[in-house]
Amino acid sequence: MGRAFVYVILGGGVAAGYAALEFTRRGVSDGELCIISEEPVAPYERPALSKGFLLPEAPARLPSFHTCVGANDEKLTPKWYKDHGIELVLGTRVKSVDVRRKTLLSSTGETISYKFLIIATGARPLKLEEFGVEGSDAENVCYLRDLADANRLATVIQSSSNGNAVVIGGGYIGMECAASLVINKINVTMVFPEAHCMARLFTPKIASLYEDYYRAKGVKFVKGTVLTSFEFDSNKKVTAVNLKDGSHLPADLVVVGIGIRPNTSLFEGQLTIEKGGIKVNSRMQSSDSSVYAIGDVATFPVKLFGEMRRLEHVDSARKSARHAVSAIMDPIKTGEFDYLPFFYSRVFAFSWQFYGDPTGDVVHFGEYEDGKSFGAYWVKKGHLVGSFLEGGTKEEYETISKATQLKPAVTIDLEELEREGLGFAHTV
Ligand code: FAD
Ligand code: NAD
Ligand code: ISD
């Protein structure tokens, strides 16, 4: 027995929520669209989980951050889906997919068939066990991907006030959670293998500015090493972490953010996989013409750089979702997805945005001394390819975004570019 839909979205995260809104705007009929998600709640803005959700005072809680409030758009509550005739199948894992037959099999044993499938399965956190360290299931070792993880982390934070946290990983989760832990009056030590934080994006100069601020807030950094084992008490709670460099750090709480893997396993052997994600064309269409992929799980052509990329950020999830729906419902009028990669973060009172590709020569500009408004450009083969700005105004962010999208030739020398700073983006 099973149900049949015209459109099925597999996964109920950010991309699914934005796709649903786009479907309704383009006129989907009652009963045509189904979203099936392992999570027990309607799609929400995942970025809130490492920021507002972890605040000690007035923390963000659902329904306040259901999609699509992160893009200042409608808030899609469970009632919204009902009112729009969208079947929201929650708390249900899809166990297998038969792309040839166009069917999904759910964990409840139901077969759901589709005419068009949109894969929006996102990604899962990498586990320490994948690096040979046991202990991820201890009650005070926290990963952060979904609402259940965030609830667990918030509970452990509450019971660790004035205690010690070890944050494993110096990427987005590490930096945002470390800031939230400090705000919760927890002593934080960050451990990561690289020479500085946010190594995938930040230059040493940018990183040192944020690291100095974190240090001033009491955060300690242990760099160039990794965790080798945990120590446990008789209740299997972690009491300390041991590092490869021989250090031993007492811990009431451990947060692990060591990267993600896209959830592609249902499709391996059925669809083309590239760079770890489901390969799609500029219409977000996979190697099977009835199947589309969006968000963290999709590897798509980034026209501006002439390369296939898989991005792990919310803006790309939102925009790839809208584009896929447009390509399905209005194939003639839908052009190529022309996406400018956009990343951002907010920690303490800092707020930065990055557009483009952090490759080539870097030129820093602005006020690094006062730490309030500073930035960097990346110049490759004589063209501006990336722009970073901390503490910008809405207009300034728009300016660097537009300039980077144009990939202009940089005809002045790099010292002059440094002197011109933001002024250069204004002239593009
Ligand atoms: P997800 O939002 O992860 O959704 C995937 C969904 O698929 C989930 O609901 C999952 O349960 C479901 N699913 C997977 N497999 C199955 C299955 N077999 N059956 C049923 N359901 C399934 N990006 C930014 O740009 N800025 C930020 O500030 C930012 N902050 C973040 C903070 C946190 C804590 C996290 C975890 C991520 C953050 N990101 C941020 C990244 C951003 O949230 C992701 O890029 C975005 O969520 C990707 O959307 P998605 O829909 O592809 O995947
Ligand atoms: P990440 O890729 O940003 O960082 C992973 C970090 O893991 C690296 O910086 C490195 O320091 C560390 N690492 C790697 N191997 C390690 C090891 N063996 N031991 C210790 N550390 C190790 O990934 P993340 O921070 O885990 O974030 C997960 C996902 O969530 C990413 O897709 C990220 O884009 C997303 N996210 C984004 C934002 C944002 O855009 N503002 C915020 C939070 C989360
Ligand atoms: O993009 C975002 C972001 O950074 C958040 O915290 O979406 C969420 C929402 O703004 C939460 O309300």
Coordinates of C-alpha atoms and ligand atoms in Angstrom, one line a residue:
M1 CA 0.0 0.0 0.0
G2 CA 1.2 3.5 -0.6
R3 CA 0.5 7.1 -1.6
A4 CA 1.4 8.9 -4.8
F5 CA 2.4 12.6 -5.1
V6 CA 3.4 14.7 -8.0
Y7 CA 6.3 16.2 -6.0
V8 CA 8.1 14.7 -3.1
I9 CA 10.8 16.5 -1.1
L10 CA 13.0 14.0 0.8
G11 CA 14.3 15.8 3.9
G12 CA 12.7 18.5 6.0
G13 CA 15.5 21.0 6.7
V14 CA 16.2 24.5 5.4
A15 CA 16.1 23.7 1.7
A16 CA 12.8 21.8 2.1
G17 CA 11.2 24.8 3.7
Y18 CA 12.2 27.2 1.1
A19 CA 11.2 24.8 -1.7
A20 CA 7.8 24.4 -0.1
L21 CA 7.2 28.2 -0.1
E22 CA 8.3 28.4 -3.7
F23 CA 6.0 25.6 -4.7
T24 CA 3.0 27.4 -3.2
R25 CA 4.0 30.7 -4.9
R26 CA 4.0 28.9 -8.2
G27 CA 0.6 27.3 -7.6
V28 CA 0.9 23.8 -6.4
S29 CA -2.5 22.1 -5.8
D30 CA -3.8 20.5 -2.6
G31 CA -2.3 17.0 -2.2
E32 CA 0.3 17.3 -4.9
L33 CA 3.3 18.0 -2.6
C34 CA 4.7 15.8 0.2
I35 CA 7.7 16.5 2.5
I36 CA 9.1 13.5 4.3
S37 CA 11.5 14.2 7.2
E38 CA 13.2 12.2 9.9
E39 CA 12.9 15.2 12.2
P40 CA 9.8 15.5 14.3
V41 CA 9.3 19.2 13.5
A42 CA 8.5 21.3 10.4
P43 CA 11.5 22.8 8.6
Y44 CA 13.4 25.5 10.6
E45 CA 16.3 27.8 10.2
R46 CA 19.2 25.6 11.3
P47 CA 21.6 28.6 11.9
A48 CA 19.6 29.6 15.0
L49 CA 20.8 26.4 16.8
S50 CA 24.3 27.6 17.4
K51 CA 23.3 31.2 18.1
G52 CA 19.9 32.4 19.6
F53 CA 19.0 28.8 20.7
L54 CA 22.0 28.6 23.1
L55 CA 21.5 32.0 24.8
P56 CA 21.1 31.9 28.6
E57 CA 18.4 34.7 28.5
A58 CA 15.3 34.4 26.3
P59 CA 16.7 31.7 24.0
A60 CA 15.1 31.3 20.6
R61 CA 12.6 28.4 20.5
L62 CA 10.3 27.0 17.9
P63 CA 7.9 28.1 16.4
S64 CA 9.9 31.4 16.2
F65 CA 12.5 30.2 13.8
H66 CA 10.6 28.0 11.3
T67 CA 11.6 28.7 7.7
C68 CA 11.5 31.1 6.0
V69 CA 12.0 33.8 8.7
G70 CA 15.8 33.7 8.1
A71 CA 15.2 35.4 4.7
N72 CA 12.6 37.8 6.2
D73 CA 9.9 35.8 4.6
E74 CA 6.7 33.9 5.8
K75 CA 7.0 31.7 8.8
L76 CA 5.9 28.2 7.7
T77 CA 4.3 26.6 10.8
P78 CA 2.7 23.1 10.7
K79 CA -0.6 24.9 10.2
W80 CA 0.8 26.7 7.1
Y81 CA 1.5 23.3 5.5
K82 CA -1.9 22.1 6.3
D83 CA -3.6 25.2 5.0
H84 CA -1.6 24.9 1.8
G85 CA -2.5 21.2 1.3
I86 CA 1.1 20.0 1.7
E87 CA 1.5 16.6 3.3
L88 CA 4.1 16.9 6.0
V89 CA 5.3 13.4 7.0
L90 CA 7.5 14.0 10.1
G91 CA 9.5 11.8 12.3
T92 CA 9.8 9.3 9.4
R93 CA 13.1 8.2 8.0
V94 CA 13.3 7.1 4.3
K95 CA 15.0 3.7 4.3
S96 CA 15.5 3.3 0.6
V97 CA 14.7 4.9 -2.8
D98 CA 14.2 3.2 -6.1
V99 CA 15.0 5.9 -8.6
R100 CA 14.0 3.7 -11.6
R101 CA 10.5 2.9 -10.2
K102 CA 10.2 6.4 -8.7
T103 CA 9.4 5.2 -5.2
L104 CA 10.6 5.7 -1.6
L105 CA 10.2 3.3 1.2
S106 CA 9.8 4.8 4.7
S107 CA 10.8 3.4 8.1
T108 CA 7.0 2.8 8.8
G109 CA 6.9 0.5 5.8
E110 CA 5.0 2.9 3.5
T111 CA 5.8 3.2 -0.2
I112 CA 5.5 6.7 -1.5
S113 CA 5.7 7.3 -5.2
Y114 CA 6.6 10.6 -7.1
K115 CA 6.7 12.1 -10.5
F116 CA 9.4 14.6 -9.4
L117 CA 11.7 14.0 -6.4
I118 CA 13.8 16.7 -4.7
I119 CA 16.6 15.4 -2.5
A120 CA 17.1 17.7 0.4
T121 CA 18.8 15.3 2.9
G122 CA 21.5 17.7 4.0
A123 CA 24.4 16.2 5.9
R124 CA 25.4 14.5 9.1
P125 CA 28.2 15.5 11.5
L126 CA 31.5 13.5 11.2
K127 CA 31.9 11.4 14.4
L128 CA 35.1 11.1 16.5
E129 CA 34.9 7.4 16.0
E130 CA 35.7 8.0 12.3
F131 CA 39.1 9.3 13.6
G132 CA 39.6 6.4 16.0
V133 CA 38.3 8.0 19.2
E134 CA 35.6 6.3 21.2
G135 CA 33.1 8.1 23.4
S136 CA 30.6 10.1 21.2
D137 CA 27.7 8.5 23.0
A138 CA 28.7 9.9 26.5
E139 CA 25.9 12.2 27.8
N140 CA 28.2 15.3 28.0
V141 CA 29.7 14.9 24.5
C142 CA 27.6 17.1 22.2
Y143 CA 27.4 17.3 18.4
L144 CA 25.2 20.0 16.8
R145 CA 23.2 19.4 13.7
D146 CA 19.5 19.3 14.6
L147 CA 17.0 20.4 17.2
A148 CA 17.5 17.2 19.3
D149 CA 21.2 17.9 19.4
A150 CA 20.6 21.5 20.3
N151 CA 18.2 20.6 23.1
R152 CA 20.7 18.2 24.5
L153 CA 23.5 20.8 24.3
A154 CA 21.3 23.4 26.0
T155 CA 20.6 20.9 28.9
V156 CA 24.3 20.1 29.3
I157 CA 25.2 23.8 29.3
Q158 CA 22.7 24.4 32.1
S159 CA 24.3 21.8 34.3
S160 CA 27.9 23.0 33.5
S161 CA 27.7 26.6 34.7
N162 CA 31.2 27.8 35.7
G163 CA 32.6 24.5 34.6
N164 CA 35.0 23.6 31.8
A165 CA 34.2 22.9 28.2
V166 CA 36.5 21.5 25.5
V167 CA 35.5 22.4 22.0
I168 CA 36.9 20.1 19.4
G169 CA 37.2 21.8 16.0
G170 CA 38.0 25.3 15.0
G171 CA 35.4 25.7 12.2
Y172 CA 31.9 27.2 12.2
I173 CA 30.5 25.0 15.0
G174 CA 33.6 25.4 17.1
M175 CA 33.7 29.2 16.9
E176 CA 29.9 29.8 17.3
C177 CA 29.5 27.3 20.1
A178 CA 32.6 28.6 21.9
A179 CA 31.1 32.1 21.9
S180 CA 27.7 30.7 23.1
L181 CA 29.5 28.8 25.9
V182 CA 31.4 31.9 27.1
I183 CA 28.1 33.8 27.2
N184 CA 26.8 30.9 29.4
K185 CA 29.7 31.5 31.8
I186 CA 31.6 28.3 30.9
N187 CA 35.4 28.2 30.7
V188 CA 36.3 27.2 27.1
T189 CA 39.3 25.5 25.6
M190 CA 39.3 25.1 21.8
V191 CA 41.3 22.3 20.2
F192 CA 42.0 22.0 16.5
P193 CA 44.7 20.6 14.2
E194 CA 45.3 23.8 12.1
A195 CA 47.5 26.8 12.9
H196 CA 44.5 29.1 13.3
C197 CA 40.7 29.0 13.5
M198 CA 38.4 28.9 10.4
A199 CA 41.3 27.6 8.3
R200 CA 39.0 27.0 5.3
L201 CA 38.3 30.7 5.0
F202 CA 40.2 33.0 7.3
T203 CA 43.7 34.3 6.6
P204 CA 46.1 34.2 9.6
K205 CA 45.6 37.9 10.0
I206 CA 41.8 37.7 10.1
A207 CA 41.9 34.7 12.4
S208 CA 44.3 36.3 14.9
L209 CA 41.9 39.2 15.3
Y210 CA 39.0 36.9 16.3
E211 CA 41.3 34.6 18.4
D212 CA 42.6 37.6 20.3
Y213 CA 39.0 38.7 21.1
Y214 CA 38.1 35.1 22.2
R215 CA 41.3 35.0 24.4
A216 CA 40.2 38.3 26.0
K217 CA 36.9 36.6 26.8
G218 CA 38.9 33.8 28.6
V219 CA 39.0 31.2 25.7
K220 CA 42.2 29.1 25.5
F221 CA 43.4 27.7 22.2
V222 CA 45.3 24.5 21.8
K223 CA 46.3 24.3 18.1
G224 CA 48.1 21.9 15.9
T225 CA 46.9 18.8 17.8
V226 CA 43.9 16.5 18.0
L227 CA 42.0 14.5 20.6
T228 CA 43.3 11.0 21.2
S229 CA 41.0 9.7 24.0
F230 CA 38.4 10.6 26.7
E231 CA 38.5 9.8 30.4
F232 CA 35.2 8.7 31.9
D233 CA 33.7 8.5 35.4
S234 CA 31.8 5.4 36.6
N235 CA 28.6 6.8 34.9
K236 CA 30.4 6.8 31.5
K237 CA 30.4 10.7 31.7
V238 CA 33.5 12.3 30.2
T239 CA 35.7 14.0 32.8
A240 CA 38.7 14.9 30.7
V241 CA 40.1 14.8 27.2
N242 CA 43.6 13.6 26.3
L243 CA 45.4 15.2 23.3
K244 CA 48.0 13.9 21.0
D245 CA 50.5 16.5 22.3
G246 CA 50.3 15.0 25.7
S247 CA 47.9 17.6 27.3
H248 CA 45.1 16.6 29.5
L249 CA 42.1 18.9 29.8
P250 CA 39.4 18.5 32.4
A251 CA 35.9 18.7 30.9
D252 CA 32.4 19.0 32.1
L253 CA 31.2 19.3 28.6
V254 CA 32.7 18.5 25.2
V255 CA 31.4 20.1 21.9
V256 CA 32.5 18.4 18.7
G257 CA 32.4 20.2 15.3
I258 CA 34.8 18.4 13.0
G259 CA 32.9 18.7 9.8
I260 CA 30.1 17.0 8.0
R261 CA 29.4 14.3 5.3
P262 CA 26.4 14.8 2.9
N263 CA 23.6 12.3 3.2
T264 CA 24.0 10.6 -0.2
S265 CA 23.9 7.0 0.8
L266 CA 20.3 6.3 -0.4
F267 CA 21.4 7.3 -3.9
E268 CA 24.8 5.7 -4.3
G269 CA 24.8 3.4 -7.3
Q270 CA 21.7 5.1 -8.6
L271 CA 22.7 8.7 -9.3
T272 CA 26.1 10.3 -10.2
I273 CA 28.0 11.5 -7.1
E274 CA 30.7 14.2 -7.4
K275 CA 32.8 15.9 -4.7
G276 CA 30.9 14.0 -2.1
G277 CA 27.5 15.3 -3.2
I278 CA 24.8 14.5 -5.7
K279 CA 25.9 15.9 -9.0
V280 CA 23.3 18.2 -10.6
N281 CA 23.2 20.5 -13.6
S282 CA 22.4 24.3 -13.5
R283 CA 18.7 23.4 -13.1
M284 CA 19.6 21.4 -9.9
Q285 CA 18.6 18.2 -11.9
S286 CA 20.6 15.0 -11.2
S287 CA 21.7 12.3 -13.5
D288 CA 18.1 11.1 -13.5
S289 CA 15.8 13.7 -15.0
S290 CA 13.0 13.2 -12.5
V291 CA 15.3 13.8 -9.5
Y292 CA 16.6 17.1 -8.3
A293 CA 19.0 17.8 -5.4
I294 CA 19.3 21.0 -3.3
G295 CA 21.2 22.4 -0.3
D296 CA 24.2 20.7 1.4
V297 CA 23.8 17.5 -0.5
A298 CA 24.0 19.0 -4.0
T299 CA 27.2 19.5 -6.1
F300 CA 26.3 22.1 -8.7
P301 CA 28.1 24.2 -11.3
V302 CA 29.1 27.5 -9.9
K303 CA 29.1 29.5 -13.2
L304 CA 31.2 32.3 -11.9
F305 CA 34.2 30.0 -11.2
G306 CA 33.5 27.4 -13.9
E307 CA 33.6 24.6 -11.4
M308 CA 31.4 22.1 -9.7
R309 CA 31.0 23.0 -6.0
R310 CA 29.2 21.6 -3.0
L311 CA 28.4 24.3 -0.5
E312 CA 27.4 23.9 3.2
H313 CA 25.7 27.2 3.9
V314 CA 22.2 28.4 4.3
D315 CA 22.0 30.9 1.5
S316 CA 22.9 28.3 -1.0
A317 CA 20.3 25.9 0.5
R318 CA 17.6 28.6 0.2
K319 CA 18.5 29.7 -3.3
S320 CA 19.1 26.3 -4.8
A321 CA 15.7 25.2 -3.4
R322 CA 13.9 28.1 -5.1
H323 CA 15.8 27.4 -8.3
A324 CA 15.0 23.7 -8.4
V325 CA 11.3 24.4 -7.9
S326 CA 11.3 27.0 -10.6
A327 CA 13.1 24.6 -13.0
I328 CA 10.5 21.9 -12.3
M329 CA 7.4 24.1 -12.5
D330 CA 8.5 26.6 -15.2
P331 CA 11.2 24.8 -17.2
I332 CA 11.0 27.1 -20.2
K333 CA 11.5 30.4 -18.3
T334 CA 14.1 29.1 -15.8
G335 CA 17.7 29.9 -16.8
E336 CA 20.9 28.6 -15.4
F337 CA 21.5 28.8 -11.6
D338 CA 24.0 31.6 -11.4
Y339 CA 25.0 31.6 -7.7
L340 CA 27.6 33.7 -5.9
P341 CA 28.7 31.7 -2.8
F342 CA 27.8 33.6 0.4
F343 CA 28.9 32.7 3.9
Y344 CA 28.4 34.6 7.2
S345 CA 28.7 34.2 10.9
R346 CA 27.8 36.1 14.0
V347 CA 29.8 35.6 17.3
F348 CA 29.7 37.9 20.3
A349 CA 29.2 41.4 18.8
F350 CA 31.0 40.4 15.6
S351 CA 29.2 39.9 12.3
W352 CA 31.0 39.1 9.1
Q353 CA 30.0 38.2 5.5
F354 CA 32.0 36.6 2.7
Y355 CA 31.2 36.5 -1.0
G356 CA 32.9 34.4 -3.7
D357 CA 36.0 32.2 -3.5
P358 CA 38.8 32.6 -1.0
T359 CA 41.6 31.8 -3.4
G360 CA 44.5 33.7 -4.9
D361 CA 46.4 36.7 -3.4
V362 CA 44.9 38.3 -0.3
V363 CA 44.7 42.0 0.3
H364 CA 43.6 43.1 3.8
F365 CA 42.0 46.5 4.3
G366 CA 40.4 48.6 7.0
E367 CA 40.8 49.0 10.7
Y368 CA 42.3 45.8 12.0
E369 CA 43.6 47.7 15.1
D370 CA 40.2 48.7 16.5
G371 CA 38.6 45.4 15.3
K372 CA 35.4 47.0 14.2
S373 CA 35.3 47.3 10.5
F374 CA 37.9 45.5 8.4
G375 CA 38.0 43.3 5.4
A376 CA 39.9 41.5 2.7
Y377 CA 39.8 40.9 -1.0
W378 CA 41.0 37.8 -2.8
V379 CA 42.5 38.5 -6.3
K380 CA 43.1 35.6 -8.7
K381 CA 44.6 35.9 -12.2
G382 CA 44.1 39.7 -12.0
H383 CA 40.4 39.5 -11.0
L384 CA 38.5 40.1 -7.8
V385 CA 37.2 36.6 -6.8
G386 CA 36.4 37.0 -3.0
S387 CA 35.4 39.7 -0.5
F388 CA 35.3 39.5 3.3
L389 CA 33.9 42.3 5.5
E390 CA 33.4 42.5 9.3
G391 CA 31.0 45.0 10.8
G392 CA 29.7 46.3 7.5
T393 CA 26.4 48.1 6.9
K394 CA 23.7 46.5 4.8
E395 CA 24.7 48.8 1.9
E396 CA 28.4 47.9 2.3
Y397 CA 27.6 44.2 2.2
E398 CA 25.5 44.8 -0.9
T399 CA 28.4 46.7 -2.5
I400 CA 31.0 43.9 -1.9
S401 CA 28.5 41.3 -3.0
K402 CA 27.7 43.1 -6.3
A403 CA 31.4 43.8 -7.0
T404 CA 32.4 40.2 -6.4
Q405 CA 29.6 38.9 -8.6
L406 CA 31.1 40.9 -11.5
K407 CA 34.5 39.4 -11.0
P408 CA 36.1 42.7 -12.1
A409 CA 39.7 43.1 -13.4
V410 CA 41.9 44.6 -10.7
T411 CA 44.1 47.0 -12.7
I412 CA 45.7 48.7 -9.7
D413 CA 48.5 47.2 -7.8
L414 CA 47.7 45.3 -4.5
E415 CA 49.2 48.1 -2.3
E416 CA 46.8 50.5 -3.9
L417 CA 43.9 48.1 -3.5
E418 CA 44.7 47.9 0.2
R419 CA 44.7 51.7 0.4
E420 CA 41.4 51.9 -1.5
G421 CA 39.8 49.2 0.6
L422 CA 36.0 49.3 0.4
G423 CA 36.3 52.3 -2.0
F424 CA 37.4 49.8 -4.6
A425 CA 34.2 47.8 -4.4
H426 CA 32.2 51.1 -4.7
T427 CA 33.9 51.9 -8.0
V428 CA 33.1 48.5 -9.7
Ligands
FAD1 P1 19.4 20.3 6.5 O1 18.9 21.6 6.9 O2 20.4 19.6 7.3 O3 18.1 19.3 6.3 C1 18.3 18.0 6.0 C2 17.0 17.3 6.4 O4 16.9 16.0 5.8 C3 16.9 17.1 7.9 O5 15.6 17.4 8.3 C4 17.2 15.6 8.0 O6 16.6 15.0 9.2 C5 16.5 15.1 6.8 N1 16.9 13.7 6.3 C6 18.2 13.3 6.0 N2 18.1 12.0 5.6 C7 16.8 11.6 5.7 C8 16.2 10.4 5.4 N3 16.8 9.3 5.0 N4 14.8 10.3 5.6 C9 14.1 11.4 6.0 N5 14.7 12.6 6.3 C10 16.0 12.7 6.1 N6 24.9 28.3 7.4 C11 25.1 29.6 7.2 O7 25.3 30.0 6.0 N7 25.1 30.5 8.2 C12 25.0 30.1 9.5 O8 25.0 30.9 10.4 C13 24.8 28.7 9.7 N8 24.7 28.2 11.0 C14 24.5 26.8 11.2 C15 24.4 26.4 12.5 C16 24.3 25.0 12.8 C17 24.2 24.5 14.2 C18 24.3 24.1 11.7 C19 24.2 22.6 11.9 C20 24.4 24.6 10.4 C21 24.5 25.9 10.1 N9 24.6 26.4 8.8 C22 24.8 27.8 8.6 C23 24.6 25.5 7.7 C24 23.1 25.5 7.2 O9 22.2 25.3 8.2 C25 23.0 24.3 6.2 O10 23.8 24.7 5.1 C26 21.6 24.1 5.8 O11 20.8 23.7 6.9 C27 21.5 23.1 4.7 O12 20.1 22.8 4.4 P2 19.6 21.4 3.8 O13 18.2 21.5 3.7 O14 20.5 21.0 2.7 O15 20.0 20.4 5.0
NAD2 P1 33.9 23.0 9.5 O1 34.2 22.3 8.3 O2 33.5 24.4 9.5 O3 35.1 22.8 10.5 C1 35.6 21.5 10.8 C2 36.8 21.8 11.7 O4 37.1 20.5 12.3 C3 38.0 22.2 11.1 O5 38.1 23.6 11.1 C4 39.1 21.6 11.9 O6 39.5 22.6 12.9 C5 38.4 20.5 12.7 N1 38.9 19.2 12.6 C6 39.0 18.4 11.5 N2 39.5 17.2 11.8 C7 39.7 17.2 13.2 C8 40.1 16.3 14.1 N3 40.5 15.0 13.8 N4 40.2 16.6 15.4 C9 39.9 17.9 15.8 N5 39.4 18.8 14.9 C10 39.3 18.5 13.7 O7 32.7 22.1 10.1 P2 31.8 22.3 11.5 O8 32.4 23.4 12.3 O9 31.8 20.9 12.1 O10 30.4 22.7 10.9 C11 29.5 21.7 10.4 C12 28.7 22.3 9.3 O11 27.8 23.2 9.8 C13 29.4 22.9 8.2 O12 28.8 22.5 7.0 C14 29.3 24.3 8.4 O13 29.3 25.1 7.2 C15 27.9 24.4 9.1 N6 27.8 25.6 9.9 C16 27.9 26.8 9.3 C17 27.8 27.9 10.0 C18 27.9 29.2 9.3 O14 27.9 29.2 8.1 N7 27.9 30.3 10.0 C19 27.6 27.8 11.4 C20 27.6 26.6 12.0 C21 27.7 25.5 11.2
ISD3 O1 20.0 32.9 8.8 C1 19.6 32.8 9.9 C2 20.3 33.0 11.1 O2 21.6 33.3 11.2 C3 19.5 32.7 12.1 O3 19.8 32.8 13.4 O4 18.3 32.4 10.2 C4 18.2 32.3 11.6 C5 17.0 33.1 12.0 O5 17.3 34.5 11.8 C6 16.5 32.7 13.4 O6 15.4 33.4 13.8

